[in-house]
Short mmCIF file of C-alpha atoms in Angstrom, two decimals:
data_model
loop_
_atom_site.label_atom_id
_atom_site.label_comp_id
_atom_site.label_asym_id
_atom_site.label_seq_id
_atom_site.Cartn_x
_atom_site.Cartn_y
_atom_site.Cartn_z
CA MET A 1 7.02 -16.62 16.70
CA THR A 2 7.86 -13.81 14.27
CA GLY A 3 8.87 -13.82 10.63
CA PRO A 4 7.23 -15.23 7.53
CA LEU A 5 5.58 -18.19 9.27
CA ALA A 6 4.11 -16.34 12.25
CA ARG A 7 0.35 -16.63 12.53
CA VAL A 8 -1.75 -13.99 14.22
CA PRO A 9 -5.42 -14.84 14.82
CA GLY A 10 -7.74 -12.25 13.33
CA VAL A 11 -5.57 -10.20 10.96
CA PRO A 12 -6.88 -6.62 11.36
CA SER A 13 -9.61 -5.73 8.91
CA ARG A 14 -11.30 -2.60 7.72
CA ARG A 15 -14.49 -4.39 8.79
CA ARG A 16 -13.74 -5.42 12.36
CA ALA A 17 -14.99 -8.52 14.09
CA PRO A 18 -17.62 -8.24 16.83
CA GLY A 19 -16.25 -7.09 20.17
CA GLN A 20 -13.45 -4.98 18.65
CA GLY A 21 -15.16 -1.66 19.26
CA SER A 22 -17.02 -1.07 15.99
CA SER A 23 -19.61 -2.60 13.74
CA ARG A 24 -18.59 -5.60 11.68
CA GLN A 25 -19.91 -3.75 8.65
CA GLY A 26 -18.10 -0.49 9.43
CA VAL A 27 -16.28 1.23 6.59
CA THR A 28 -13.14 3.38 6.78
CA CYS A 29 -13.17 6.28 4.33
CA PRO A 30 -10.10 5.89 2.09
CA TYR A 31 -9.65 9.69 1.98
CA CYS A 32 -10.08 11.04 5.52
CA PHE A 33 -9.93 7.61 7.27
CA THR A 34 -12.99 8.21 9.40
CA SER A 35 -14.65 4.98 10.51
CA VAL A 36 -18.24 5.14 9.27
CA ALA A 37 -21.22 2.98 10.21
CA PRO A 38 -23.16 1.99 7.06
CA GLN A 39 -26.33 3.75 8.19
CA ARG A 40 -24.40 7.04 8.36
CA ILE A 41 -23.10 6.93 4.77
CA LEU A 42 -24.52 9.80 2.74
CA PHE A 43 -25.84 9.81 -0.81
CA ARG A 44 -25.19 12.46 -3.45
CA CYS A 45 -27.95 13.48 -5.86
CA ARG A 46 -27.26 12.63 -9.49
CA GLY A 47 -28.09 16.23 -10.45
CA ARG A 48 -29.21 17.67 -13.75
CA SER A 49 -28.13 16.07 -17.00
CA GLY A 50 -29.56 16.89 -20.41
CA ARG A 51 -33.34 16.81 -20.12
CA ARG A 52 -33.24 15.11 -16.75
CA GLN A 53 -34.47 17.41 -14.02
CA GLY A 54 -32.37 17.11 -10.89
CA CYS A 55 -30.80 19.23 -8.19
CA ALA A 56 -28.52 22.10 -9.23
CA PRO A 57 -24.88 22.08 -8.08
CA VAL A 58 -24.04 23.81 -4.82
CA LEU A 59 -20.74 24.45 -3.06
CA ASP A 60 -19.94 21.46 -0.88
CA GLU A 61 -18.08 23.15 1.98
CA GLU A 62 -16.87 19.90 3.55
CA LEU A 63 -15.38 18.68 0.28
CA ALA A 64 -13.82 22.07 -0.38
CA ALA A 65 -12.25 22.02 3.08
CA TYR A 66 -10.76 18.60 2.36
CA THR A 67 -9.31 19.55 -1.03
CA GLY A 68 -8.30 23.04 0.10
CA ALA A 69 -10.05 24.69 -2.84
CA ALA A 70 -13.58 25.47 -4.02
CA ALA A 71 -12.73 24.41 -7.56
CA GLY A 72 -14.38 21.08 -8.28
CA ALA A 73 -16.42 21.21 -5.08
CA SER A 74 -19.64 22.52 -6.66
CA LEU A 75 -21.73 19.37 -6.94
CA PRO A 76 -25.31 18.19 -6.47
CA PRO A 77 -26.14 18.10 -2.74
CA VAL A 78 -25.66 15.17 -0.39
CA PHE A 79 -28.42 13.81 1.78
CA ALA A 80 -28.88 11.27 4.53
CA ALA A 81 -30.48 7.89 3.90
CA SER A 82 -29.83 4.33 4.95
CA GLY A 83 -26.36 3.61 3.64
CA ARG A 84 -27.01 -0.10 4.04
CA LYS A 85 -28.94 0.10 0.80
CA GLY A 86 -27.18 0.68 -2.47
CA ARG A 87 -29.63 3.33 -3.69
CA ALA A 88 -31.84 6.08 -2.29
CA ASN A 89 -34.18 8.74 -3.62
CA CYS A 90 -33.14 12.38 -3.35
CA PRO A 91 -35.59 14.12 -1.00
CA ASP A 92 -35.54 17.31 -3.12
CA CYS A 93 -35.85 16.12 -6.74
CA GLY A 94 -37.03 12.55 -6.15
CA LEU A 95 -34.44 10.97 -8.47
CA PRO A 96 -32.81 7.70 -7.38
CA THR A 97 -29.06 7.67 -6.92
CA GLY A 98 -26.39 5.11 -6.05
CA ASN A 99 -23.64 7.68 -5.47
CA ARG A 100 -22.48 7.38 -1.86
CA ALA A 101 -20.28 9.81 0.07
CA CYS A 102 -18.35 9.99 3.32
CA PRO A 103 -20.32 11.90 5.99
CA GLN A 104 -17.09 13.51 7.24
CA CYS A 105 -15.23 14.76 4.14
CA HIS A 106 -17.97 14.20 1.48
CA ASN A 107 -15.55 12.41 -0.84
CA PRO A 108 -17.18 9.69 -2.93
CA LEU A 109 -17.25 6.17 -1.53
CA PRO A 110 -17.07 3.84 -4.56
CA SER A 111 -19.65 1.07 -4.49
CA ALA A 112 -16.99 -1.59 -5.05
CA TYR A 113 -15.11 -0.27 -2.03
CA VAL A 114 -18.14 -0.11 0.27
CA ASP A 115 -19.59 -3.47 -0.74
CA SER A 116 -16.37 -5.56 -0.66
CA PRO A 117 -14.08 -6.56 2.21
CA GLY A 118 -11.19 -4.14 2.17
CA ARG A 119 -7.67 -3.52 3.39
CA ILE A 120 -5.71 -0.29 3.61
CA VAL A 121 -2.02 -0.81 2.87
CA ALA A 122 0.35 2.04 3.73
CA LEU A 123 3.70 2.31 1.96
CA VAL A 124 6.37 3.94 4.08
CA GLY A 125 9.99 4.82 3.46
CA ALA A 126 12.60 7.54 3.45
CA LYS A 127 12.86 10.07 0.65
CA ASN A 128 15.11 7.97 -1.60
CA ALA A 129 13.48 4.58 -1.07
CA GLY A 130 11.62 4.70 -4.41
CA LYS A 131 8.01 4.53 -3.18
CA SER A 132 6.40 6.13 -6.24
CA THR A 133 8.38 3.93 -8.62
CA TYR A 134 7.44 0.87 -6.60
CA ILE A 135 3.72 1.71 -6.71
CA ALA A 136 3.81 2.25 -10.47
CA VAL A 137 5.54 -1.06 -11.12
CA LEU A 138 3.54 -3.06 -8.58
CA LEU A 139 0.20 -1.99 -10.05
CA HIS A 140 1.40 -2.65 -13.60
CA GLU A 141 2.51 -6.14 -12.60
CA LEU A 142 -0.84 -6.86 -10.94
CA MET A 143 -2.67 -5.68 -14.04
CA ASN A 144 -0.56 -7.84 -16.31
CA ARG A 145 1.93 -10.66 -15.54
CA VAL A 146 1.09 -11.30 -11.89
CA GLY A 147 -2.62 -10.82 -12.49
CA THR A 148 -2.52 -13.52 -15.16
CA GLU A 149 -0.60 -15.83 -12.79
CA LEU A 150 -3.17 -15.33 -10.02
CA ASP A 151 -6.18 -15.47 -12.36
CA ALA A 152 -7.02 -12.05 -10.98
CA SER A 153 -8.22 -8.70 -12.22
CA LEU A 154 -7.29 -5.33 -10.71
CA VAL A 155 -9.75 -2.55 -11.54
CA ALA A 156 -9.76 1.03 -10.30
CA CYS A 157 -12.78 1.84 -8.14
CA ASP A 158 -13.09 5.47 -9.21
CA ASP A 159 -12.09 7.92 -11.94
CA ARG A 160 -9.68 9.73 -9.63
CA THR A 161 -7.63 6.54 -9.22
CA ILE A 162 -7.60 5.98 -12.99
CA GLU A 163 -6.44 9.53 -13.67
CA ARG A 164 -3.82 9.63 -10.92
CA TYR A 165 -2.29 6.29 -11.91
CA LYS A 166 -2.00 7.36 -15.55
CA ARG A 167 -0.80 10.91 -14.84
CA ASP A 168 1.55 10.36 -11.91
CA PHE A 169 2.79 6.81 -12.43
CA ALA A 170 2.21 4.91 -15.67
CA ARG A 171 2.70 7.63 -18.28
CA PRO A 172 5.99 9.13 -17.03
CA LEU A 173 7.66 5.90 -15.92
CA LEU A 174 6.34 3.15 -18.16
CA GLU A 175 5.62 5.09 -21.36
CA GLU A 176 8.08 7.98 -21.31
CA ARG A 177 10.69 6.13 -19.23
CA ARG A 178 11.30 9.12 -16.98
CA LEU A 179 12.17 8.66 -13.32
CA LEU A 180 9.38 9.75 -11.03
CA PRO A 181 9.83 12.77 -8.76
CA THR A 182 9.84 12.31 -5.00
CA THR A 183 6.41 12.27 -3.39
CA ALA A 184 5.11 15.72 -2.41
CA SER A 185 4.65 16.33 1.31
CA ALA A 186 1.17 15.92 2.74
CA ALA A 187 1.58 19.46 4.08
CA THR A 188 1.14 20.81 0.53
CA GLY A 189 -2.27 19.21 0.01
CA PRO A 190 -4.42 16.17 0.81
CA ARG A 191 -3.01 12.79 -0.07
CA GLU A 192 -4.93 11.02 -2.83
CA PRO A 193 -5.19 7.25 -2.34
CA LEU A 194 -5.32 4.66 -5.09
CA VAL A 195 -8.44 2.52 -4.61
CA TYR A 196 -8.71 -0.78 -6.49
CA LEU A 197 -10.88 -3.88 -6.50
CA LEU A 198 -8.85 -7.08 -6.73
CA THR A 199 -10.89 -10.11 -7.80
CA ARG A 200 -9.50 -13.64 -7.99
CA THR A 201 -11.13 -16.69 -9.52
CA ARG A 202 -10.36 -19.64 -7.27
CA ARG A 203 -11.19 -23.33 -7.51
CA GLY A 204 -12.90 -24.87 -4.53
CA ARG A 205 -14.13 -28.37 -3.87
CA PHE A 206 -15.06 -30.35 -6.98
CA SER A 207 -13.22 -27.67 -9.04
CA ARG A 208 -16.09 -25.26 -8.67
CA ALA A 209 -15.00 -21.72 -9.46
CA ARG A 210 -15.71 -18.86 -7.09
CA ASN A 211 -14.72 -15.20 -7.23
CA ASP A 212 -13.13 -13.62 -4.15
CA SER A 213 -12.90 -9.83 -4.08
CA LEU A 214 -10.87 -7.46 -1.97
CA ALA A 215 -10.95 -3.65 -2.03
CA LEU A 216 -7.33 -2.53 -1.85
CA VAL A 217 -6.30 0.99 -0.85
CA LEU A 218 -2.66 1.93 -1.49
CA PHE A 219 -1.25 5.01 0.18
CA ASP A 220 2.26 6.41 -0.17
CA THR A 221 4.07 8.91 2.00
CA ALA A 222 6.63 11.63 1.42
CA GLY A 223 9.88 11.11 3.28
CA GLU A 224 9.59 14.56 4.86
CA ASP A 225 6.28 13.58 6.48
CA LEU A 226 8.09 11.09 8.68
CA ARG A 227 10.84 13.39 9.93
CA SER A 228 9.02 14.23 13.16
CA ARG A 229 6.24 12.76 15.26
CA GLU A 230 4.34 16.05 15.12
CA VAL A 231 4.11 16.01 11.33
CA THR A 232 3.15 12.35 11.39
CA ASP A 233 0.27 13.04 13.77
CA LEU A 234 -0.96 15.97 11.68
CA HIS A 235 -0.74 14.63 8.14
CA LEU A 236 -0.59 10.84 8.24
CA ARG A 237 -3.81 9.77 9.90
CA TYR A 238 -3.96 6.88 7.49
CA LEU A 239 -1.30 5.08 9.53
CA GLU A 240 -3.85 4.60 12.29
CA ALA A 241 -6.29 3.11 9.77
CA ALA A 242 -3.76 0.90 7.97
CA ASP A 243 -4.41 -2.85 8.02
CA ALA A 244 -0.85 -3.56 6.84
CA ILE A 245 2.39 -1.66 6.30
CA ILE A 246 5.02 -2.06 3.59
CA PHE A 247 8.30 -0.42 4.63
CA LEU A 248 10.68 0.24 1.74
CA VAL A 249 14.34 0.51 2.72
CA ASP A 250 17.08 1.76 0.41
CA PRO A 251 20.15 -0.47 1.10
CA LEU A 252 22.38 2.57 0.62
CA GLU A 253 20.84 4.05 3.79
CA LEU A 254 22.21 1.15 5.87
CA PRO A 255 25.59 1.65 7.58
CA GLY A 256 27.57 -1.21 6.03
CA ALA A 257 25.71 -1.85 2.80
CA ARG A 258 27.87 0.22 0.45
CA THR A 259 30.63 -2.40 0.55
CA GLY A 260 28.19 -4.88 -0.95
CA VAL A 261 26.92 -2.84 -3.87
CA ARG A 262 28.17 -2.27 -7.35
CA GLU A 263 30.55 0.62 -7.92
CA PRO A 264 30.19 3.45 -8.46
CA VAL A 265 27.27 4.17 -6.15
CA PRO A 266 24.71 6.27 -8.03
CA ALA A 267 24.74 9.88 -6.91
CA ALA A 268 21.80 11.45 -5.17
CA ARG A 269 19.30 13.09 -7.49
CA PRO A 270 19.35 16.91 -7.78
CA GLY A 271 17.85 18.59 -4.76
CA ASP A 272 18.11 15.53 -2.53
CA PRO A 273 20.13 15.63 0.68
CA SER A 274 23.16 13.39 0.99
CA GLN A 275 22.09 9.82 1.46
CA GLY A 276 22.63 8.27 4.87
CA ARG A 277 23.52 11.58 6.57
CA ASP A 278 20.19 12.64 8.09
CA PRO A 279 19.30 10.73 11.30
CA ASP A 280 15.61 11.66 10.83
CA SER A 281 15.50 9.69 7.57
CA GLU A 282 17.30 6.57 8.78
CA PRO A 283 15.10 3.47 8.30
CA LEU A 284 15.01 2.49 11.98
CA ASN A 285 13.95 5.98 13.07
CA ILE A 286 11.17 6.11 10.48
CA ILE A 287 9.89 2.66 11.46
CA ALA A 288 9.97 3.69 15.14
CA ARG A 289 7.78 6.74 14.42
CA VAL A 290 5.27 4.64 12.50
CA THR A 291 5.27 2.11 15.33
CA ASP A 292 4.38 4.86 17.80
CA ALA A 293 1.41 5.89 15.65
CA LEU A 294 0.21 2.28 15.42
CA ARG A 295 0.48 1.83 19.18
CA GLN A 296 -1.79 4.81 19.70
CA ARG A 297 -4.36 3.24 17.43
CA HIS A 298 -4.26 -0.20 19.02
CA GLY A 299 -3.70 0.92 22.60
CA THR A 300 -0.84 -1.53 23.07
CA ARG A 301 1.82 -1.10 25.72
CA PRO A 302 5.50 -0.67 24.81
CA GLY A 303 6.95 -4.10 24.15
CA GLU A 304 3.58 -5.69 23.45
CA PRO A 305 3.65 -7.01 19.84
CA LEU A 306 1.46 -5.12 17.40
CA PRO A 307 -1.00 -7.23 15.36
CA VAL A 308 -0.47 -5.30 12.09
CA PRO A 309 1.33 -7.40 9.42
CA VAL A 310 4.51 -5.59 8.37
CA ALA A 311 6.54 -6.24 5.21
CA VAL A 312 10.03 -4.72 5.12
CA ALA A 313 11.66 -4.72 1.70
CA LEU A 314 15.19 -3.84 0.64
CA THR A 315 14.78 -2.00 -2.65
CA LYS A 316 17.24 -1.72 -5.53
CA ILE A 317 18.79 -5.14 -4.89
CA ASP A 318 19.97 -5.06 -8.52
CA ALA A 319 22.72 -2.79 -7.14
CA LEU A 320 24.16 -5.64 -5.09
CA ARG A 321 27.34 -7.20 -6.38
CA PRO A 322 26.62 -10.40 -8.35
CA GLY A 323 28.90 -12.50 -6.13
CA LEU A 324 26.82 -11.60 -3.09
CA LEU A 325 23.70 -13.12 -4.62
CA ARG A 326 25.11 -16.08 -6.55
CA GLN A 327 24.18 -18.66 -3.90
CA SER A 328 21.42 -16.55 -2.38
CA ALA A 329 17.67 -17.08 -2.26
CA LEU A 330 17.46 -13.55 -3.66
CA HIS A 331 19.03 -14.86 -6.87
CA ARG A 332 15.99 -17.04 -7.61
CA SER A 333 12.77 -15.98 -9.25
CA ARG A 334 9.41 -17.00 -7.88
CA SER A 335 7.82 -20.17 -9.20
CA GLY A 336 4.83 -18.25 -10.58
CA GLN A 337 2.27 -20.94 -9.76
CA GLY A 338 -0.44 -18.67 -8.36
CA VAL A 339 0.34 -19.59 -4.73
CA LEU A 340 2.76 -18.39 -2.08
CA ASP A 341 5.76 -20.73 -1.87
CA LEU A 342 6.38 -20.79 1.88
CA ASP A 343 9.77 -22.49 1.52
CA ASP A 344 10.93 -19.71 -0.79
CA ARG A 345 9.41 -17.13 1.59
CA ASP A 346 11.43 -18.55 4.49
CA ALA A 347 14.64 -18.58 2.47
CA VAL A 348 14.32 -14.98 1.30
CA HIS A 349 13.42 -13.80 4.80
CA GLU A 350 16.51 -15.44 6.30
CA GLN A 351 18.78 -14.17 3.52
CA VAL A 352 17.66 -10.56 3.99
CA ARG A 353 17.93 -10.99 7.75
CA ALA A 354 21.54 -12.15 7.33
CA LEU A 355 22.30 -9.15 5.10
CA LEU A 356 20.92 -6.73 7.68
CA HIS A 357 23.22 -8.15 10.35
CA GLU A 358 26.17 -8.21 7.95
CA TRP A 359 25.54 -4.55 7.09
CA GLN A 360 25.54 -3.43 10.75
CA ALA A 361 21.75 -3.02 10.62
CA GLY A 362 20.87 -6.00 12.79
CA GLN A 363 19.13 -3.65 15.24
CA LEU A 364 16.43 -3.16 12.60
CA ASP A 365 15.70 -6.89 12.55
CA THR A 366 15.74 -7.05 16.35
CA TYR A 367 13.37 -4.11 16.68
CA LEU A 368 10.86 -5.58 14.22
CA GLY A 369 10.83 -8.86 16.09
CA GLN A 370 10.19 -7.05 19.37
CA GLN A 371 7.47 -4.72 18.15
CA TYR A 372 5.44 -6.76 15.62
CA ALA A 373 3.80 -10.15 15.96
CA ASP A 374 3.94 -10.72 12.21
CA HIS A 375 6.69 -9.33 10.00
CA ALA A 376 8.55 -10.55 6.93
CA LEU A 377 11.69 -9.39 5.09
CA PHE A 378 12.00 -9.03 1.31
CA GLY A 379 14.46 -8.03 -1.40
CA LEU A 380 13.23 -6.53 -4.66
CA SER A 381 13.96 -4.20 -7.53
CA ALA A 382 11.25 -2.11 -9.17
CA LEU A 383 13.34 -1.00 -12.15
CA GLY A 384 15.63 -4.02 -12.45
CA GLY A 385 18.60 -1.88 -13.44
CA VAL A 386 20.52 1.30 -12.61
CA PRO A 387 18.92 4.47 -14.05
CA GLU A 388 20.77 6.61 -16.57
CA GLY A 389 20.57 10.15 -15.26
CA GLU A 390 16.91 11.07 -14.93
CA ARG A 391 15.73 8.24 -17.15
CA VAL A 392 15.16 4.50 -16.89
CA GLY A 393 18.14 2.41 -18.04
CA ALA A 394 18.48 1.20 -21.62
CA GLY A 395 16.94 -2.17 -20.78
CA GLY A 396 13.68 -0.55 -19.73
CA VAL A 397 11.66 -1.40 -16.64
CA ARG A 398 12.40 -5.01 -15.66
CA PRO A 399 10.99 -5.54 -12.17
CA TYR A 400 12.37 -8.31 -9.99
CA ARG A 401 10.14 -9.76 -7.25
CA ALA A 402 8.40 -6.41 -6.78
CA GLU A 403 5.12 -8.22 -6.08
CA ASP A 404 6.47 -10.34 -3.20
CA PRO A 405 5.39 -8.12 -0.25
CA LEU A 406 1.83 -7.79 -1.54
CA LEU A 407 1.55 -11.52 -2.26
CA TRP A 408 2.56 -12.21 1.33
CA LEU A 409 -0.09 -9.79 2.54
CA LEU A 410 -2.72 -11.37 0.28
CA HIS A 411 -1.81 -14.67 1.92
CA ARG A 412 -2.32 -13.04 5.31
CA PHE A 413 -5.67 -11.63 4.13
CA GLY A 414 -6.87 -15.07 3.02
CA MET A 415 -6.73 -14.24 -0.70
CA LEU A 416 -3.76 -16.47 -1.61
CA ASP A 417 -2.96 -20.05 -0.61
CA GLY A 418 0.43 -20.99 0.81
CA VAL A 419 2.20 -24.25 -0.06
CA ARG A 420 5.44 -26.03 0.81
CA PRO A 421 6.69 -27.80 -2.33
CA GLY A 422 9.55 -29.44 -0.43
CA GLY A 423 7.56 -30.78 2.50
CA PRO A 424 4.18 -31.99 3.78
#
């Protein structure tokens, strides 16, 4: 069974179960996506600070190779020790350190990431699907409204995540109300992930509170990086490490959708190719390329369902004509009760499925059902209104159901309960 109610035993995890080819306590680096056994994790000396005598900085060639520049790669040296322990003494200066690093690329491995169960979620879509805008809004919702609803906190695991979120997402979109530029191609430099620790307070038996934590890695892609299988293989290794995929689909890229949207259709932004004209950027072709990469990772045969949970979301549903949504499940807001309403999930899935077939994009729904054991369809709007030129509309950012795909994945990851208000 596919769709929102499909159950797949053993949702893939960054820490795999015994018998799946790697240690249960293995860790996937969120930067280079190398699978690392805990005992191979390196430590980095704390170095000199004030009167503290420590190791002097040296050029870290592995880190410089990853970043493509020597700037910022002069750091205290790394050394080998048992990564199963949270601290180790530097063999040169003798100082203890808790700073851990990937043995492959020498990027830092945040303690919260190493010590908590984790999932890597890849966001995929064509150039105009609004991936950067979606990330900015989704994280803001989790830090505020949705976080309060779930009794959850979302905290960045490292300074690089804090700086990138502020610089590339929150400040331009949420503070200055400027539309975000399209994501730069991975060919121009290494992709920087956003690494967060999501912690929920949940009530168990006898109302005893417990905290459940999940390290969450969000990765976005440039549309150009999915135009050919060769580029995908070279620059998007993270697809092979992803525990879940969120595909964002611009309705305007679908053959028959323009008859169901408000008029006039917003023009393409300066520098963008005409929407819906490039076969390489059509949603089905992009999803097919990603599917090929996932099959290589899992070793599945063509036609054998992949075990990776896949959320496919139509973005910008605020552009749909009001009459199309008046009696639709997409017209309702979530209940906001801190659980996943499975009845609502079913209704939205079927409504989006019907729209795909109505818009001559039924092949997309058919393909997903054939290739994935667990997929769900969504409709959302990150901005909640049509932009005005290069700026957010006068009403500001008013997201609508932007959190739905991630809530479904949290349910799949065991972090969110599912209920059926209308049934047993």
